């Protein structure tokens, strides 16, 4: 299990009905420099007018540019859906997906994993001749949403943020909550001993015993101590409150990984009274913003689905009126 989603074997992706590929073109780009550069794709709407742009950030885990999860590609859904409606989109492979040595680095942190690539992608999109350089936004899903405020704090040119299922609860606490939920929902996949292991690992993250030399094998998801030492003190809501930029915060009501009660309540507490912040809940959607019914489980990710068209509509409408 990655720290964002259980994944299933990959099969063919079929474009969602709300996409119109004739309305945009795609070309590949390189994001970052040197041996740790990664590949990306820009989806550019047809037409002469300068259009807004969006940089997509995948969630936690070793994801490609499409955030492939089983037969599904939620970031590709977003890219094609937005490009079909006049918004340029840049998405890119995570360095932890493209470079095994980087993923296994003993000093890996969330900042190293995301920040330099996001800043470079923002610059690439702002320099694109079809894009309005003053209207480039960052859209982050899950951990991508968690780090989005820090990216905007570092790169002041960002016009605004779209945060989709951005987690705020400390990730080691969320891991225990999620694994406990899964143990109840799919006990054949998650035995009680796994819950005990995650509880012990989370307690170590909380304790004064966590140091830079703590072995990764003793910590949640096998991530190194450097990752947890940074995350332990990271508060995305506190950073976001200092930005004064337009933000659209989206949440799925059926999401068991990032939840209304454990995460969205904290966004609301910190930003709910800000006129530049729009918070919306899609009650039927899960963590990947796939609509459905009943309790969500990892099995949902194993059948072909697409991002809720209402979510695409929300983003298009919001980008159309957002002004920094």
PDB file of C-alpha atoms in Angstrom:
ATOM      1  CA  UNK A   1       0.000   0.000   0.000  1.00  0.00           C
ATOM      2  CA  UNK A   2       1.327   3.454  -0.888  1.00  0.00           C
ATOM      3  CA  UNK A   3       0.596   6.243   1.555  1.00  0.00           C
ATOM      4  CA  UNK A   4      -2.109   7.585  -0.761  1.00  0.00           C
ATOM      5  CA  UNK A   5      -3.954   4.709  -2.383  1.00  0.00           C
ATOM      6  CA  UNK A   6      -3.915   0.978  -2.840  1.00  0.00           C
ATOM      7  CA  UNK A   7      -3.268   0.293  -6.494  1.00  0.00           C
ATOM      8  CA  UNK A   8      -4.298  -2.538  -8.794  1.00  0.00           C
ATOM      9  CA  UNK A   9      -2.830  -3.899 -12.029  1.00  0.00           C
ATOM     10  CA  UNK A  10      -2.941  -1.368 -14.848  1.00  0.00           C
ATOM     11  CA  UNK A  11      -5.233  -1.846 -17.851  1.00  0.00           C
ATOM     12  CA  UNK A  12      -6.362   0.327 -20.740  1.00  0.00           C
ATOM     13  CA  UNK A  13      -7.739   3.789 -19.987  1.00  0.00           C
ATOM     14  CA  UNK A  14     -10.759   5.052 -21.923  1.00  0.00           C
ATOM     15  CA  UNK A  15     -11.273   8.840 -22.069  1.00  0.00           C
ATOM     16  CA  UNK A  16     -14.254  10.095 -20.070  1.00  0.00           C
ATOM     17  CA  UNK A  17     -17.266  11.336 -21.986  1.00  0.00           C
ATOM     18  CA  UNK A  18     -16.668  14.928 -20.942  1.00  0.00           C
ATOM     19  CA  UNK A  19     -13.376  15.151 -22.831  1.00  0.00           C
ATOM     20  CA  UNK A  20     -13.107  16.379 -26.422  1.00  0.00           C
ATOM     21  CA  UNK A  21      -9.598  15.553 -27.699  1.00  0.00           C
ATOM     22  CA  UNK A  22     -10.138  17.569 -30.890  1.00  0.00           C
ATOM     23  CA  UNK A  23     -10.174  20.717 -28.767  1.00  0.00           C
ATOM     24  CA  UNK A  24      -6.563  20.464 -27.571  1.00  0.00           C
ATOM     25  CA  UNK A  25      -3.117  19.190 -28.455  1.00  0.00           C
ATOM     26  CA  UNK A  26      -0.439  17.610 -26.278  1.00  0.00           C
ATOM     27  CA  UNK A  27       3.344  17.690 -26.261  1.00  0.00           C
ATOM     28  CA  UNK A  28       5.980  16.342 -23.901  1.00  0.00           C
ATOM     29  CA  UNK A  29       8.285  18.464 -21.753  1.00  0.00           C
ATOM     30  CA  UNK A  30      11.109  17.892 -19.296  1.00  0.00           C
ATOM     31  CA  UNK A  31      10.537  19.118 -15.761  1.00  0.00           C
ATOM     32  CA  UNK A  32      13.574  19.784 -13.603  1.00  0.00           C
ATOM     33  CA  UNK A  33      17.234  19.631 -14.592  1.00  0.00           C
ATOM     34  CA  UNK A  34      20.105  17.199 -14.462  1.00  0.00           C
ATOM     35  CA  UNK A  35      19.953  13.469 -13.784  1.00  0.00           C
ATOM     36  CA  UNK A  36      16.805  13.765 -11.653  1.00  0.00           C
ATOM     37  CA  UNK A  37      14.709  15.532 -14.303  1.00  0.00           C
ATOM     38  CA  UNK A  38      11.354  13.935 -15.119  1.00  0.00           C
ATOM     39  CA  UNK A  39       9.063  13.769 -18.124  1.00  0.00           C
ATOM     40  CA  UNK A  40       5.769  15.615 -18.353  1.00  0.00           C
ATOM     41  CA  UNK A  41       2.940  16.412 -20.739  1.00  0.00           C
ATOM     42  CA  UNK A  42       1.337  19.753 -21.578  1.00  0.00           C
ATOM     43  CA  UNK A  43      -2.270  19.745 -22.825  1.00  0.00           C
ATOM     44  CA  UNK A  44      -2.928  22.992 -24.717  1.00  0.00           C
ATOM     45  CA  UNK A  45      -6.375  24.131 -25.898  1.00  0.00           C
ATOM     46  CA  UNK A  46      -6.679  25.067 -29.559  1.00  0.00           C
ATOM     47  CA  UNK A  47      -7.153  28.749 -30.344  1.00  0.00           C
ATOM     48  CA  UNK A  48      -5.154  31.966 -30.420  1.00  0.00           C
ATOM     49  CA  UNK A  49      -6.255  33.467 -27.092  1.00  0.00           C
ATOM     50  CA  UNK A  50      -3.989  33.290 -24.035  1.00  0.00           C
ATOM     51  CA  UNK A  51      -5.598  30.759 -21.726  1.00  0.00           C
ATOM     52  CA  UNK A  52      -5.224  30.060 -18.004  1.00  0.00           C
ATOM     53  CA  UNK A  53      -2.939  27.213 -16.984  1.00  0.00           C
ATOM     54  CA  UNK A  54      -2.902  24.603 -14.235  1.00  0.00           C
ATOM     55  CA  UNK A  55       0.003  22.544 -12.906  1.00  0.00           C
ATOM     56  CA  UNK A  56      -1.147  19.185 -11.497  1.00  0.00           C
ATOM     57  CA  UNK A  57       0.480  17.563  -8.463  1.00  0.00           C
ATOM     58  CA  UNK A  58      -0.162  13.894  -7.683  1.00  0.00           C
ATOM     59  CA  UNK A  59      -0.668  12.519  -4.201  1.00  0.00           C
ATOM     60  CA  UNK A  60       1.750  10.657  -1.969  1.00  0.00           C
ATOM     61  CA  UNK A  61       3.409   7.610  -3.476  1.00  0.00           C
ATOM     62  CA  UNK A  62       5.365   6.733  -6.598  1.00  0.00           C
ATOM     63  CA  UNK A  63       2.899   8.023  -9.192  1.00  0.00           C
ATOM     64  CA  UNK A  64       3.305   8.706 -12.889  1.00  0.00           C
ATOM     65  CA  UNK A  65       1.989  11.892 -14.498  1.00  0.00           C
ATOM     66  CA  UNK A  66      -1.513  10.401 -14.758  1.00  0.00           C
ATOM     67  CA  UNK A  67      -1.639   9.208 -11.123  1.00  0.00           C
ATOM     68  CA  UNK A  68      -2.372   5.755 -12.543  1.00  0.00           C
ATOM     69  CA  UNK A  69      -4.279   3.619 -10.047  1.00  0.00           C
ATOM     70  CA  UNK A  70      -5.322   0.264 -11.453  1.00  0.00           C
ATOM     71  CA  UNK A  71      -7.263   0.934 -14.666  1.00  0.00           C
ATOM     72  CA  UNK A  72      -7.792   4.572 -13.714  1.00  0.00           C
ATOM     73  CA  UNK A  73      -5.883   7.753 -14.486  1.00  0.00           C
ATOM     74  CA  UNK A  74      -7.445  10.550 -12.433  1.00  0.00           C
ATOM     75  CA  UNK A  75      -4.875  13.222 -13.328  1.00  0.00           C
ATOM     76  CA  UNK A  76      -5.293  12.421 -17.001  1.00  0.00           C
ATOM     77  CA  UNK A  77      -9.058  12.760 -16.523  1.00  0.00           C
ATOM     78  CA  UNK A  78      -8.437  16.199 -15.046  1.00  0.00           C
ATOM     79  CA  UNK A  79      -5.939  17.247 -17.712  1.00  0.00           C
ATOM     80  CA  UNK A  80      -8.130  16.212 -20.637  1.00  0.00           C
ATOM     81  CA  UNK A  81     -11.295  17.513 -18.993  1.00  0.00           C
ATOM     82  CA  UNK A  82      -9.804  20.941 -18.307  1.00  0.00           C
ATOM     83  CA  UNK A  83      -8.020  21.201 -21.676  1.00  0.00           C
ATOM     84  CA  UNK A  84     -11.297  20.356 -23.418  1.00  0.00           C
ATOM     85  CA  UNK A  85     -12.731  23.456 -21.763  1.00  0.00           C
ATOM     86  CA  UNK A  86     -10.025  25.996 -22.440  1.00  0.00           C
ATOM     87  CA  UNK A  87      -7.444  25.474 -19.678  1.00  0.00           C
ATOM     88  CA  UNK A  88      -3.839  24.460 -20.397  1.00  0.00           C
ATOM     89  CA  UNK A  89      -2.552  21.729 -18.089  1.00  0.00           C
ATOM     90  CA  UNK A  90       0.932  20.458 -17.240  1.00  0.00           C
ATOM     91  CA  UNK A  91       1.279  17.127 -15.474  1.00  0.00           C
ATOM     92  CA  UNK A  92       4.515  15.234 -14.823  1.00  0.00           C
ATOM     93  CA  UNK A  93       5.926  12.001 -13.444  1.00  0.00           C
ATOM     94  CA  UNK A  94       6.989  12.191  -9.836  1.00  0.00           C
ATOM     95  CA  UNK A  95      10.725  11.833  -9.280  1.00  0.00           C
ATOM     96  CA  UNK A  96      10.028   8.949  -6.913  1.00  0.00           C
ATOM     97  CA  UNK A  97       8.337   7.160  -9.828  1.00  0.00           C
ATOM     98  CA  UNK A  98      11.001   7.992 -12.423  1.00  0.00           C
ATOM     99  CA  UNK A  99      14.120   7.490 -10.311  1.00  0.00           C
ATOM    100  CA  UNK A 100      14.390   4.525  -7.965  1.00  0.00           C
ATOM    101  CA  UNK A 101      17.523   5.856  -6.280  1.00  0.00           C
ATOM    102  CA  UNK A 102      15.730   9.111  -5.466  1.00  0.00           C
ATOM    103  CA  UNK A 103      12.755   7.234  -4.011  1.00  0.00           C
ATOM    104  CA  UNK A 104      15.109   5.283  -1.760  1.00  0.00           C
ATOM    105  CA  UNK A 105      17.205   8.294  -0.692  1.00  0.00           C
ATOM    106  CA  UNK A 106      17.801   8.287   3.083  1.00  0.00           C
ATOM    107  CA  UNK A 107      17.301  12.069   3.227  1.00  0.00           C
ATOM    108  CA  UNK A 108      14.069  12.208   1.210  1.00  0.00           C
ATOM    109  CA  UNK A 109      11.492  14.767   2.332  1.00  0.00           C
ATOM    110  CA  UNK A 110       8.144  15.932   1.010  1.00  0.00           C
ATOM    111  CA  UNK A 111       9.754  19.234   0.053  1.00  0.00           C
ATOM    112  CA  UNK A 112      12.492  17.559  -1.980  1.00  0.00           C
ATOM    113  CA  UNK A 113       9.943  15.288  -3.617  1.00  0.00           C
ATOM    114  CA  UNK A 114       7.631  18.092  -4.768  1.00  0.00           C
ATOM    115  CA  UNK A 115       8.902  21.655  -4.501  1.00  0.00           C
ATOM    116  CA  UNK A 116      11.638  21.999  -7.143  1.00  0.00           C
ATOM    117  CA  UNK A 117       9.585  20.139  -9.745  1.00  0.00           C
ATOM    118  CA  UNK A 118       6.446  22.166  -9.071  1.00  0.00           C
ATOM    119  CA  UNK A 119       8.327  25.467  -9.298  1.00  0.00           C
ATOM    120  CA  UNK A 120       9.958  24.426 -12.564  1.00  0.00           C
ATOM    121  CA  UNK A 121       6.603  23.277 -13.980  1.00  0.00           C
ATOM    122  CA  UNK A 122       5.012  26.605 -13.059  1.00  0.00           C
ATOM    123  CA  UNK A 123       7.778  28.431 -14.921  1.00  0.00           C
ATOM    124  CA  UNK A 124       7.409  26.195 -17.966  1.00  0.00           C
ATOM    125  CA  UNK A 125       3.680  26.846 -18.145  1.00  0.00           C
ATOM    126  CA  UNK A 126       4.051  30.599 -17.566  1.00  0.00           C
ATOM    127  CA  UNK A 127       6.505  30.798 -20.481  1.00  0.00           C
ATOM    128  CA  UNK A 128       4.269  28.829 -22.831  1.00  0.00           C
ATOM    129  CA  UNK A 129       3.123  31.106 -25.681  1.00  0.00           C
ATOM    130  CA  UNK A 130      -0.484  29.906 -25.432  1.00  0.00           C
ATOM    131  CA  UNK A 131      -0.764  30.566 -21.679  1.00  0.00           C
ATOM    132  CA  UNK A 132      -1.557  33.757 -19.764  1.00  0.00           C
ATOM    133  CA  UNK A 133       1.473  33.991 -17.467  1.00  0.00           C
ATOM    134  CA  UNK A 134      -0.527  35.848 -14.825  1.00  0.00           C
ATOM    135  CA  UNK A 135      -3.121  33.070 -14.565  1.00  0.00           C
ATOM    136  CA  UNK A 136      -1.183  29.889 -13.773  1.00  0.00           C
ATOM    137  CA  UNK A 137      -2.665  27.893 -10.893  1.00  0.00           C
ATOM    138  CA  UNK A 138      -1.487  24.871  -8.896  1.00  0.00           C
ATOM    139  CA  UNK A 139      -3.867  21.937  -8.428  1.00  0.00           C
ATOM    140  CA  UNK A 140      -2.738  19.390  -5.876  1.00  0.00           C
ATOM    141  CA  UNK A 141      -4.426  16.115  -4.978  1.00  0.00           C
ATOM    142  CA  UNK A 142      -3.997  14.641  -1.489  1.00  0.00           C
ATOM    143  CA  UNK A 143      -0.341  15.159  -0.539  1.00  0.00           C
ATOM    144  CA  UNK A 144      -0.067  17.364  -3.624  1.00  0.00           C
ATOM    145  CA  UNK A 145      -2.745  19.497  -1.986  1.00  0.00           C
ATOM    146  CA  UNK A 146      -0.965  19.368   1.360  1.00  0.00           C
ATOM    147  CA  UNK A 147       2.195  20.900  -0.110  1.00  0.00           C
ATOM    148  CA  UNK A 148       0.438  23.310  -2.502  1.00  0.00           C
ATOM    149  CA  UNK A 149       0.407  26.199   0.020  1.00  0.00           C
ATOM    150  CA  UNK A 150       4.165  25.909   0.526  1.00  0.00           C
ATOM    151  CA  UNK A 151       4.696  25.975  -3.237  1.00  0.00           C
ATOM    152  CA  UNK A 152       2.606  29.144  -3.537  1.00  0.00           C
ATOM    153  CA  UNK A 153       4.510  30.688  -0.620  1.00  0.00           C
ATOM    154  CA  UNK A 154       7.817  30.057  -2.430  1.00  0.00           C
ATOM    155  CA  UNK A 155       6.622  30.858  -5.973  1.00  0.00           C
ATOM    156  CA  UNK A 156       4.698  34.132  -5.686  1.00  0.00           C
ATOM    157  CA  UNK A 157       3.620  34.066  -9.353  1.00  0.00           C
ATOM    158  CA  UNK A 158       1.055  31.333  -8.584  1.00  0.00           C
ATOM    159  CA  UNK A 159      -2.380  32.837  -9.271  1.00  0.00           C
ATOM    160  CA  UNK A 160      -4.236  30.526  -6.887  1.00  0.00           C
ATOM    161  CA  UNK A 161      -4.625  26.995  -5.571  1.00  0.00           C
ATOM    162  CA  UNK A 162      -7.021  24.114  -6.140  1.00  0.00           C
ATOM    163  CA  UNK A 163      -6.703  21.662  -3.251  1.00  0.00           C
ATOM    164  CA  UNK A 164      -8.408  18.311  -3.838  1.00  0.00           C
ATOM    165  CA  UNK A 165      -8.642  16.052  -0.794  1.00  0.00           C
ATOM    166  CA  UNK A 166      -5.692  17.858   0.774  1.00  0.00           C
ATOM    167  CA  UNK A 167      -4.745  16.079   3.985  1.00  0.00           C
ATOM    168  CA  UNK A 168      -4.225  18.139   7.129  1.00  0.00           C
ATOM    169  CA  UNK A 169      -4.331  15.543   9.895  1.00  0.00           C
ATOM    170  CA  UNK A 170      -0.724  14.478  10.633  1.00  0.00           C
ATOM    171  CA  UNK A 171      -0.032  11.709   8.161  1.00  0.00           C
ATOM    172  CA  UNK A 172       1.131   9.153  10.720  1.00  0.00           C
ATOM    173  CA  UNK A 173      -2.103   9.634  12.664  1.00  0.00           C
ATOM    174  CA  UNK A 174      -4.119   9.378   9.449  1.00  0.00           C
ATOM    175  CA  UNK A 175      -2.284   6.149   8.592  1.00  0.00           C
ATOM    176  CA  UNK A 176      -3.486   4.545  11.815  1.00  0.00           C
ATOM    177  CA  UNK A 177      -7.037   5.779  11.217  1.00  0.00           C
ATOM    178  CA  UNK A 178      -7.083   4.479   7.639  1.00  0.00           C
ATOM    179  CA  UNK A 179      -5.570   1.106   8.429  1.00  0.00           C
ATOM    180  CA  UNK A 180      -8.067   0.663  11.285  1.00  0.00           C
ATOM    181  CA  UNK A 181     -10.906   1.444   8.872  1.00  0.00           C
ATOM    182  CA  UNK A 182      -9.557  -1.050   6.329  1.00  0.00           C
ATOM    183  CA  UNK A 183      -9.145  -3.731   8.980  1.00  0.00           C
ATOM    184  CA  UNK A 184     -12.870  -3.414   9.662  1.00  0.00           C
ATOM    185  CA  UNK A 185     -13.925  -3.188   6.005  1.00  0.00           C
ATOM    186  CA  UNK A 186     -11.564  -5.734   4.405  1.00  0.00           C
ATOM    187  CA  UNK A 187     -10.248  -7.921   7.238  1.00  0.00           C
ATOM    188  CA  UNK A 188      -8.953 -10.524   4.795  1.00  0.00           C
ATOM    189  CA  UNK A 189      -6.515  -7.918   3.445  1.00  0.00           C
ATOM    190  CA  UNK A 190      -5.654  -6.094   6.665  1.00  0.00           C
ATOM    191  CA  UNK A 191      -5.181  -8.318   9.734  1.00  0.00           C
ATOM    192  CA  UNK A 192      -5.138  -6.851  13.272  1.00  0.00           C
ATOM    193  CA  UNK A 193      -1.367  -7.234  13.412  1.00  0.00           C
ATOM    194  CA  UNK A 194      -1.040  -4.600  10.673  1.00  0.00           C
ATOM    195  CA  UNK A 195      -3.007  -2.123  12.777  1.00  0.00           C
ATOM    196  CA  UNK A 196      -0.672  -2.832  15.694  1.00  0.00           C
ATOM    197  CA  UNK A 197       2.389  -2.239  13.517  1.00  0.00           C
ATOM    198  CA  UNK A 198       1.086   1.087  12.233  1.00  0.00           C
ATOM    199  CA  UNK A 199       0.185   2.168  15.770  1.00  0.00           C
ATOM    200  CA  UNK A 200       3.690   1.371  16.996  1.00  0.00           C
ATOM    201  CA  UNK A 201       5.286   3.194  14.053  1.00  0.00           C
ATOM    202  CA  UNK A 202       3.084   6.269  14.536  1.00  0.00           C
ATOM    203  CA  UNK A 203       3.973   6.399  18.229  1.00  0.00           C
ATOM    204  CA  UNK A 204       7.641   6.438  17.284  1.00  0.00           C
ATOM    205  CA  UNK A 205       7.061   9.367  14.909  1.00  0.00           C
ATOM    206  CA  UNK A 206       5.408  11.275  17.772  1.00  0.00           C
ATOM    207  CA  UNK A 207       8.129  10.513  20.262  1.00  0.00           C
ATOM    208  CA  UNK A 208      11.393  12.216  21.111  1.00  0.00           C
ATOM    209  CA  UNK A 209      13.090   8.966  20.053  1.00  0.00           C
ATOM    210  CA  UNK A 210      12.641   9.856  16.375  1.00  0.00           C
ATOM    211  CA  UNK A 211      15.981  11.099  15.066  1.00  0.00           C
ATOM    212  CA  UNK A 212      17.596  11.356  11.651  1.00  0.00           C
ATOM    213  CA  UNK A 213      19.217   7.970  12.260  1.00  0.00           C
ATOM    214  CA  UNK A 214      15.978   6.067  12.999  1.00  0.00           C
ATOM    215  CA  UNK A 215      15.741   3.235  10.432  1.00  0.00           C
ATOM    216  CA  UNK A 216      13.079   3.683   7.767  1.00  0.00           C
ATOM    217  CA  UNK A 217      11.952   0.099   8.350  1.00  0.00           C
ATOM    218  CA  UNK A 218      10.654   1.172  11.763  1.00  0.00           C
ATOM    219  CA  UNK A 219       8.550   4.011  10.340  1.00  0.00           C
ATOM    220  CA  UNK A 220       5.227   4.176   8.443  1.00  0.00           C
ATOM    221  CA  UNK A 221       5.355   3.193   4.756  1.00  0.00           C
ATOM    222  CA  UNK A 222       9.132   2.663   5.011  1.00  0.00           C
ATOM    223  CA  UNK A 223       9.715   6.379   4.495  1.00  0.00           C
ATOM    224  CA  UNK A 224      12.950   7.698   6.019  1.00  0.00           C
ATOM    225  CA  UNK A 225      13.138   9.615   9.289  1.00  0.00           C
ATOM    226  CA  UNK A 226      13.882  12.832   7.376  1.00  0.00           C
ATOM    227  CA  UNK A 227      10.425  12.612   5.799  1.00  0.00           C
ATOM    228  CA  UNK A 228       8.671  12.269   9.139  1.00  0.00           C
ATOM    229  CA  UNK A 229      10.764  14.896  10.908  1.00  0.00           C
ATOM    230  CA  UNK A 230       9.618  17.426   8.303  1.00  0.00           C
ATOM    231  CA  UNK A 231       5.982  16.288   8.202  1.00  0.00           C
ATOM    232  CA  UNK A 232       5.663  16.256  11.982  1.00  0.00           C
ATOM    233  CA  UNK A 233       5.955  20.056  12.057  1.00  0.00           C
ATOM    234  CA  UNK A 234       4.213  20.837   8.756  1.00  0.00           C
ATOM    235  CA  UNK A 235       0.882  22.688   8.908  1.00  0.00           C
ATOM    236  CA  UNK A 236      -0.577  23.440   5.455  1.00  0.00           C
ATOM    237  CA  UNK A 237      -3.490  25.443   6.857  1.00  0.00           C
ATOM    238  CA  UNK A 238      -1.162  27.775   8.761  1.00  0.00           C
ATOM    239  CA  UNK A 239       0.833  28.408   5.575  1.00  0.00           C
ATOM    240  CA  UNK A 240      -2.334  28.890   3.528  1.00  0.00           C
ATOM    241  CA  UNK A 241      -3.685  31.519   5.929  1.00  0.00           C
ATOM    242  CA  UNK A 242      -0.719  33.726   5.110  1.00  0.00           C
ATOM    243  CA  UNK A 243      -1.107  33.568   1.332  1.00  0.00           C
ATOM    244  CA  UNK A 244      -4.153  35.727   0.581  1.00  0.00           C
ATOM    245  CA  UNK A 245      -4.561  33.970  -2.771  1.00  0.00           C
ATOM    246  CA  UNK A 246      -7.732  32.511  -4.285  1.00  0.00           C
ATOM    247  CA  UNK A 247      -8.247  28.899  -3.256  1.00  0.00           C
ATOM    248  CA  UNK A 248     -10.747  26.214  -4.206  1.00  0.00           C
ATOM    249  CA  UNK A 249     -10.821  23.383  -1.667  1.00  0.00           C
ATOM    250  CA  UNK A 250     -12.638  20.250  -2.852  1.00  0.00           C
ATOM    251  CA  UNK A 251     -13.486  17.192  -0.775  1.00  0.00           C
ATOM    252  CA  UNK A 252     -15.183  13.881  -1.443  1.00  0.00           C
ATOM    253  CA  UNK A 253     -17.845  12.940   1.078  1.00  0.00           C
ATOM    254  CA  UNK A 254     -17.062   9.202   0.754  1.00  0.00           C
ATOM    255  CA  UNK A 255     -13.299   9.622   1.081  1.00  0.00           C
ATOM    256  CA  UNK A 256     -11.903   7.426   3.882  1.00  0.00           C
ATOM    257  CA  UNK A 257      -8.288   8.501   3.374  1.00  0.00           C
ATOM    258  CA  UNK A 258      -8.769  12.267   3.672  1.00  0.00           C
ATOM    259  CA  UNK A 259     -12.058  12.976   5.379  1.00  0.00           C
ATOM    260  CA  UNK A 260     -14.548  15.739   6.048  1.00  0.00           C
ATOM    261  CA  UNK A 261     -14.243  15.205   9.814  1.00  0.00           C
ATOM    262  CA  UNK A 262     -10.490  14.775  10.127  1.00  0.00           C
ATOM    263  CA  UNK A 263      -9.188  17.119   7.428  1.00  0.00           C
ATOM    264  CA  UNK A 264     -11.773  19.401   5.861  1.00  0.00           C
ATOM    265  CA  UNK A 265     -12.851  20.678   9.275  1.00  0.00           C
ATOM    266  CA  UNK A 266      -9.317  22.056   9.726  1.00  0.00           C
ATOM    267  CA  UNK A 267      -9.366  23.812   6.356  1.00  0.00           C
ATOM    268  CA  UNK A 268     -12.730  25.290   7.279  1.00  0.00           C
ATOM    269  CA  UNK A 269     -11.533  26.406  10.706  1.00  0.00           C
ATOM    270  CA  UNK A 270      -8.538  28.205   9.249  1.00  0.00           C
ATOM    271  CA  UNK A 271      -9.917  29.537   5.961  1.00  0.00           C
ATOM    272  CA  UNK A 272     -13.689  29.207   5.979  1.00  0.00           C
ATOM    273  CA  UNK A 273     -14.280  32.910   6.599  1.00  0.00           C
ATOM    274  CA  UNK A 274     -11.973  34.080   3.809  1.00  0.00           C
ATOM    275  CA  UNK A 275     -13.833  35.602   0.831  1.00  0.00           C
ATOM    276  CA  UNK A 276     -11.109  34.386  -1.532  1.00  0.00           C
ATOM    277  CA  UNK A 277     -11.545  30.749  -0.400  1.00  0.00           C
ATOM    278  CA  UNK A 278     -14.266  28.507  -1.843  1.00  0.00           C
ATOM    279  CA  UNK A 279     -14.860  25.168  -0.092  1.00  0.00           C
ATOM    280  CA  UNK A 280     -17.058  22.526  -1.732  1.00  0.00           C
ATOM    281  CA  UNK A 281     -17.946  18.933  -0.815  1.00  0.00           C
ATOM    282  CA  UNK A 282     -19.006  16.353  -3.400  1.00  0.00           C
ATOM    283  CA  UNK A 283     -20.918  13.970  -1.176  1.00  0.00           C
ATOM    284  CA  UNK A 284     -20.883  10.972  -3.540  1.00  0.00           C
ATOM    285  CA  UNK A 285     -17.147  11.094  -4.339  1.00  0.00           C
ATOM    286  CA  UNK A 286     -14.295   9.013  -2.936  1.00  0.00           C
ATOM    287  CA  UNK A 287     -10.620   9.913  -2.542  1.00  0.00           C
ATOM    288  CA  UNK A 288     -10.011   9.969  -6.290  1.00  0.00           C
ATOM    289  CA  UNK A 289     -13.235  11.928  -6.803  1.00  0.00           C
ATOM    290  CA  UNK A 290     -14.954   8.957  -8.383  1.00  0.00           C
ATOM    291  CA  UNK A 291     -18.696   9.106  -7.631  1.00  0.00           C
ATOM    292  CA  UNK A 292     -20.393   6.105  -6.066  1.00  0.00           C
ATOM    293  CA  UNK A 293     -22.546   4.836  -3.220  1.00  0.00           C
ATOM    294  CA  UNK A 294     -21.913   3.101   0.059  1.00  0.00           C
ATOM    295  CA  UNK A 295     -18.661   2.900   2.028  1.00  0.00           C
ATOM    296  CA  UNK A 296     -15.538   3.316  -0.090  1.00  0.00           C
ATOM    297  CA  UNK A 297     -12.871   0.571  -0.146  1.00  0.00           C
ATOM    298  CA  UNK A 298      -9.673  -0.083  -2.116  1.00  0.00           C
ATOM    299  CA  UNK A 299     -11.684  -2.333  -4.450  1.00  0.00           C
ATOM    300  CA  UNK A 300     -13.262   0.816  -5.897  1.00  0.00           C
ATOM    301  CA  UNK A 301      -9.929   1.714  -7.469  1.00  0.00           C
ATOM    302  CA  UNK A 302      -9.771  -1.633  -9.269  1.00  0.00           C
ATOM    303  CA  UNK A 303     -12.699  -0.981 -11.609  1.00  0.00           C
ATOM    304  CA  UNK A 304     -12.613   1.606 -14.402  1.00  0.00           C
ATOM    305  CA  UNK A 305     -13.980   4.968 -13.293  1.00  0.00           C
ATOM    306  CA  UNK A 306     -13.503   8.662 -14.002  1.00  0.00           C
ATOM    307  CA  UNK A 307     -13.272  11.868 -12.030  1.00  0.00           C
ATOM    308  CA  UNK A 308     -16.726  13.279 -11.348  1.00  0.00           C
ATOM    309  CA  UNK A 309     -17.749  15.642 -14.186  1.00  0.00           C
ATOM    310  CA  UNK A 310     -19.157  18.000 -11.543  1.00  0.00           C
ATOM    311  CA  UNK A 311     -15.626  18.378 -10.171  1.00  0.00           C
ATOM    312  CA  UNK A 312     -14.325  19.310 -13.629  1.00  0.00           C
ATOM    313  CA  UNK A 313     -17.138  21.856 -13.861  1.00  0.00           C
ATOM    314  CA  UNK A 314     -16.278  23.325 -10.452  1.00  0.00           C
ATOM    315  CA  UNK A 315     -12.642  23.818 -11.415  1.00  0.00           C
ATOM    316  CA  UNK A 316     -13.415  25.339 -14.813  1.00  0.00           C
ATOM    317  CA  UNK A 317     -15.949  27.743 -13.329  1.00  0.00           C
ATOM    318  CA  UNK A 318     -13.632  28.748 -10.463  1.00  0.00           C
ATOM    319  CA  UNK A 319     -10.559  29.268 -12.651  1.00  0.00           C
ATOM    320  CA  UNK A 320     -12.678  31.395 -14.957  1.00  0.00           C
ATOM    321  CA  UNK A 321     -13.398  33.912 -12.223  1.00  0.00           C
ATOM    322  CA  UNK A 322     -10.406  33.583  -9.881  1.00  0.00           C
ATOM    323  CA  UNK A 323      -8.176  36.632  -9.632  1.00  0.00           C
ATOM    324  CA  UNK A 324      -5.138  36.962  -7.372  1.00  0.00           C
TER     325      UNK A 324
END
